[in-house]
Short mmCIF file of N, CA and C in Angstrom, two decimals:
data_model
loop_
_atom_site.label_atom_id
_atom_site.label_comp_id
_atom_site.label_asym_id
_atom_site.label_seq_id
_atom_site.Cartn_x
_atom_site.Cartn_y
_atom_site.Cartn_z
N MET A 1 0.73 86.01 0.56
CA MET A 1 -0.87 86.01 1.03
C MET A 1 -0.80 86.32 2.38
N GLU A 2 -1.05 87.43 2.60
CA GLU A 2 -1.00 87.68 4.65
C GLU A 2 -2.54 87.66 4.68
N MET A 3 -3.51 87.94 4.09
CA MET A 3 -5.07 87.77 4.69
C MET A 3 -5.39 86.54 3.98
N SER A 4 -6.41 86.08 5.13
CA SER A 4 -6.99 84.76 4.52
C SER A 4 -7.90 84.51 3.29
N ARG A 5 -8.25 83.32 2.94
CA ARG A 5 -8.64 83.87 1.50
C ARG A 5 -10.12 84.30 1.69
N HIS A 6 -10.53 83.70 3.11
CA HIS A 6 -12.00 84.43 3.14
C HIS A 6 -11.97 86.12 3.23
N THR A 7 -10.97 86.56 3.48
CA THR A 7 -10.79 87.92 3.62
C THR A 7 -10.94 88.65 2.15
N TYR A 8 -9.98 88.03 1.36
CA TYR A 8 -9.80 88.55 -0.29
C TYR A 8 -11.27 88.13 -0.71
N TYR A 9 -12.01 87.05 -0.39
CA TYR A 9 -13.30 87.12 -1.14
C TYR A 9 -14.24 87.84 -1.12
N ARG A 10 -14.23 88.28 0.60
CA ARG A 10 -15.14 89.43 0.96
C ARG A 10 -14.95 90.73 -0.07
N LEU A 11 -13.03 90.95 -0.25
CA LEU A 11 -12.70 92.19 -0.71
C LEU A 11 -13.12 92.35 -2.01
N ILE A 12 -12.99 91.07 -2.68
CA ILE A 12 -13.27 91.11 -4.09
C ILE A 12 -14.60 91.22 -4.31
N HIS A 13 -15.53 90.66 -3.39
CA HIS A 13 -16.81 90.94 -3.77
C HIS A 13 -17.60 92.36 -3.82
N HIS A 14 -16.82 92.91 -3.11
CA HIS A 14 -17.14 94.33 -2.32
C HIS A 14 -16.86 95.07 -3.47
N GLY A 15 -15.55 95.06 -3.82
CA GLY A 15 -14.98 95.79 -4.93
C GLY A 15 -15.47 95.61 -5.87
N ILE A 16 -16.04 94.50 -6.32
CA ILE A 16 -16.64 94.03 -7.84
C ILE A 16 -18.25 94.83 -7.74
N LYS A 17 -18.60 94.73 -6.60
CA LYS A 17 -20.18 95.31 -6.38
C LYS A 17 -19.94 96.44 -6.55
N SER A 18 -19.07 97.04 -5.79
CA SER A 18 -19.10 98.88 -6.10
C SER A 18 -18.59 98.95 -7.69
N LEU A 19 -17.74 98.21 -8.22
CA LEU A 19 -17.55 98.64 -9.73
C LEU A 19 -18.65 98.60 -10.69
N LEU A 20 -19.67 97.43 -10.27
CA LEU A 20 -20.99 96.98 -11.35
C LEU A 20 -21.93 98.27 -11.03
N LYS A 21 -21.91 98.76 -9.69
CA LYS A 21 -22.98 99.26 -9.51
C LYS A 21 -22.89 100.97 -10.30
N GLU A 22 -21.18 101.21 -10.15
CA GLU A 22 -20.97 102.55 -10.80
C GLU A 22 -20.99 102.35 -12.42
N ARG A 23 -20.34 101.37 -12.78
CA ARG A 23 -20.36 101.35 -14.38
C ARG A 23 -21.94 100.79 -14.83
N LEU A 24 -22.51 100.22 -14.45
CA LEU A 24 -24.06 99.52 -14.76
C LEU A 24 -25.39 100.10 -13.87
N GLY A 25 -24.86 100.69 -12.80
CA GLY A 25 -25.85 101.55 -12.23
C GLY A 25 -27.03 100.63 -11.13
N HIS A 26 -26.32 99.01 -11.60
CA HIS A 26 -27.09 98.04 -10.64
C HIS A 26 -26.31 96.87 -10.54
N PHE A 27 -26.72 96.01 -9.63
CA PHE A 27 -25.75 94.66 -9.51
C PHE A 27 -26.39 93.78 -9.18
N THR A 28 -25.95 92.58 -10.08
CA THR A 28 -26.84 90.93 -9.72
C THR A 28 -25.28 90.03 -9.69
N GLU A 29 -25.73 89.16 -8.67
CA GLU A 29 -24.89 87.74 -8.69
C GLU A 29 -24.48 87.44 -10.03
N VAL A 30 -25.41 87.09 -11.31
CA VAL A 30 -24.55 86.83 -12.68
C VAL A 30 -23.50 87.72 -13.03
N GLU A 31 -23.89 89.06 -13.07
CA GLU A 31 -23.13 89.91 -13.28
C GLU A 31 -21.99 89.99 -12.96
N TYR A 32 -21.41 89.79 -11.42
CA TYR A 32 -20.65 89.47 -10.59
C TYR A 32 -19.91 88.35 -10.90
N HIS A 33 -20.18 87.60 -11.31
CA HIS A 33 -20.04 86.11 -11.75
C HIS A 33 -19.21 86.39 -13.23
N GLU A 34 -19.82 87.04 -14.07
CA GLU A 34 -19.06 87.17 -15.79
C GLU A 34 -18.10 88.15 -15.27
N TYR A 35 -18.27 89.11 -14.80
CA TYR A 35 -17.09 90.06 -14.36
C TYR A 35 -15.59 89.44 -13.87
N LEU A 36 -16.03 88.51 -13.10
CA LEU A 36 -14.71 87.60 -12.38
C LEU A 36 -14.05 87.16 -13.15
N ASN A 37 -15.26 86.07 -14.29
CA ASN A 37 -14.67 85.24 -15.22
C ASN A 37 -13.65 85.91 -16.22
N GLY A 38 -14.46 87.32 -16.54
CA GLY A 38 -13.63 88.06 -17.69
C GLY A 38 -12.36 88.49 -17.20
N ILE A 39 -11.92 88.34 -15.70
CA ILE A 39 -10.78 88.79 -15.41
C ILE A 39 -9.78 87.65 -15.11
N THR A 40 -10.54 86.52 -14.54
CA THR A 40 -9.52 85.59 -14.06
C THR A 40 -9.81 84.06 -14.89
N GLY A 41 -10.90 84.19 -15.76
CA GLY A 41 -11.26 82.92 -16.47
C GLY A 41 -12.35 82.13 -15.51
N LYS A 42 -12.40 82.26 -14.41
CA LYS A 42 -12.70 81.53 -13.04
C LYS A 42 -14.11 82.16 -12.79
N SER A 43 -15.14 81.92 -12.38
CA SER A 43 -16.16 82.65 -12.15
C SER A 43 -16.60 82.60 -10.86
N CYS A 44 -15.59 81.97 -9.97
CA CYS A 44 -15.67 82.23 -8.52
C CYS A 44 -14.79 81.93 -7.82
N CYS A 45 -14.30 82.71 -6.67
CA CYS A 45 -13.35 83.09 -6.27
C CYS A 45 -12.72 81.52 -5.18
N PHE A 46 -13.89 81.02 -5.21
CA PHE A 46 -13.24 79.46 -4.40
C PHE A 46 -12.62 78.73 -5.20
N SER A 47 -12.49 78.74 -6.70
CA SER A 47 -11.97 77.97 -7.59
C SER A 47 -10.44 79.14 -7.86
N MET A 48 -10.00 79.94 -7.62
CA MET A 48 -8.92 81.07 -7.74
C MET A 48 -7.67 80.63 -7.27
N SER A 49 -6.51 80.67 -7.77
CA SER A 49 -5.44 80.10 -6.57
C SER A 49 -4.96 81.58 -6.27
N ASP A 50 -4.26 81.49 -5.13
CA ASP A 50 -3.76 82.72 -4.60
C ASP A 50 -3.59 84.12 -5.15
N GLU A 51 -2.28 83.44 -6.07
CA GLU A 51 -2.07 84.40 -6.84
C GLU A 51 -2.89 84.88 -7.68
N GLU A 52 -4.27 84.75 -8.51
CA GLU A 52 -5.18 84.89 -9.07
C GLU A 52 -6.15 85.57 -7.68
N LEU A 53 -6.54 85.12 -6.78
CA LEU A 53 -6.87 86.52 -5.64
C LEU A 53 -6.06 87.65 -5.39
N GLU A 54 -4.92 87.86 -5.35
CA GLU A 54 -4.05 88.66 -4.95
C GLU A 54 -4.07 89.67 -6.34
N PHE A 55 -3.89 88.98 -7.45
CA PHE A 55 -4.33 90.05 -9.21
C PHE A 55 -5.43 90.74 -8.82
N THR A 56 -6.43 89.63 -8.53
CA THR A 56 -7.70 90.66 -8.88
C THR A 56 -7.98 92.00 -8.18
N LEU A 57 -7.48 91.38 -6.49
CA LEU A 57 -7.59 92.55 -5.53
C LEU A 57 -6.82 93.81 -5.64
N ALA A 58 -5.49 93.50 -6.36
CA ALA A 58 -4.72 94.61 -6.80
C ALA A 58 -5.59 95.55 -8.01
N SER A 59 -6.05 94.62 -8.96
CA SER A 59 -6.81 95.37 -9.90
C SER A 59 -7.34 96.07 -9.54
N LEU A 60 -8.86 95.89 -8.44
CA LEU A 60 -9.88 96.75 -7.62
C LEU A 60 -9.14 97.76 -7.29
N GLN A 61 -8.02 97.60 -6.46
CA GLN A 61 -7.54 98.85 -6.00
C GLN A 61 -6.99 99.79 -6.64
N ASN A 62 -6.45 99.34 -8.11
CA ASN A 62 -5.74 100.17 -8.72
C ASN A 62 -6.91 100.94 -9.58
N GLU A 63 -7.96 100.38 -9.63
CA GLU A 63 -9.22 101.18 -10.03
C GLU A 63 -10.07 102.06 -9.61
N GLY A 64 -9.70 101.95 -8.31
CA GLY A 64 -10.02 102.63 -7.02
C GLY A 64 -11.29 102.11 -6.45
N TYR A 65 -11.88 100.96 -6.68
CA TYR A 65 -12.65 100.00 -6.00
C TYR A 65 -12.65 99.48 -4.63
N ILE A 66 -11.58 99.39 -4.21
CA ILE A 66 -11.23 99.38 -3.17
C ILE A 66 -9.86 99.99 -2.54
N GLU A 67 -9.46 100.36 -1.00
CA GLU A 67 -8.65 101.08 -0.78
C GLU A 67 -8.12 100.38 -0.26
N LYS A 68 -6.39 100.68 -0.65
CA LYS A 68 -5.23 99.93 -0.40
C LYS A 68 -4.82 100.23 1.13
#
């Protein structure tokens, strides 16, 4: 993990927000946590391991919601 955990949190939040706005037309914190839970089985970044943070960020990058 090269970045700080807080940088991962910020990037993941931004990526999921962009994804939900594009796919659903809106964004709520509830939907954010539901989407995150669907990816990792955890509803917040704070409880994720470093590997889960890296996986989630990579997934959002691969889908084009975060620039590499």
